[in-house]
Amino acid sequence: MDWARLQMEIDRQLAWMLFWSLIATVISLWVGYELLKAAIKNGINASNLGDRRRSMQAAQPPVAPAGYRWVLVKDDKPGADMRPER
């Protein structure tokens, strides 16, 4: 058997092995990234960290700057201050 041909065949097999190892590594890293992203998102949702801000904003009445008149409120008295009382 020709040693140069054997060496060339070994190099070719090594190149294919490195190519498929690189593909497998990239796919594994991508799957790990997606799993970690989903786990973090699930943890945030389970701990209600994302809902705390929305619930605090919903609990507070809307505040208007001085002199602002609410658009969708029927004006009973002309010139009345339409802001909610605190």
XYZ file of C-alpha atoms in Angstrom, residues 30-84:
55
model
C -27.626 27.066 19.585
C -29.869 24.502 21.315
C -28.248 25.324 24.662
C -28.797 29.039 24.067
C -32.484 28.504 23.257
C -32.956 26.285 26.327
C -31.239 28.791 28.605
C -33.263 31.663 27.141
C -36.516 29.741 27.686
C -35.507 28.785 31.233
C -34.720 32.391 32.149
C -37.975 33.602 30.600
C -39.907 30.877 32.421
C -38.190 31.799 35.700
C -39.060 35.468 35.291
C -42.669 34.607 34.505
C -42.890 32.189 37.448
C -41.513 34.768 39.882
C -43.945 37.439 38.648
C -41.113 39.923 38.128
C -42.557 40.960 34.799
C -46.069 41.413 36.202
C -45.043 43.523 39.194
C -44.453 46.641 37.111
C -47.691 46.231 35.155
C -49.728 45.616 38.305
C -48.234 48.682 40.024
C -49.024 50.854 37.024
C -52.579 49.505 36.850
C -53.157 50.169 40.568
C -52.289 53.858 40.321
C -54.855 56.275 38.915
C -53.725 58.222 35.884
C -52.277 61.616 36.714
C -52.619 64.603 34.411
C -50.462 67.709 34.441
C -51.944 70.932 35.794
C -54.396 72.496 33.382
C -54.883 69.315 31.357
C -58.473 68.407 30.537
C -59.404 64.767 30.001
C -60.673 64.205 26.494
C -63.379 61.579 27.044
C -64.985 63.129 30.126
C -68.293 64.959 29.876
C -67.795 68.560 30.877
C -70.469 69.339 33.506
C -69.077 72.656 34.643
C -67.220 74.914 32.254
C -63.714 75.625 33.439
C -63.760 72.891 36.112
C -60.614 70.992 36.989
C -61.168 67.519 35.509
C -58.303 65.768 37.275
C -59.252 62.995 39.729
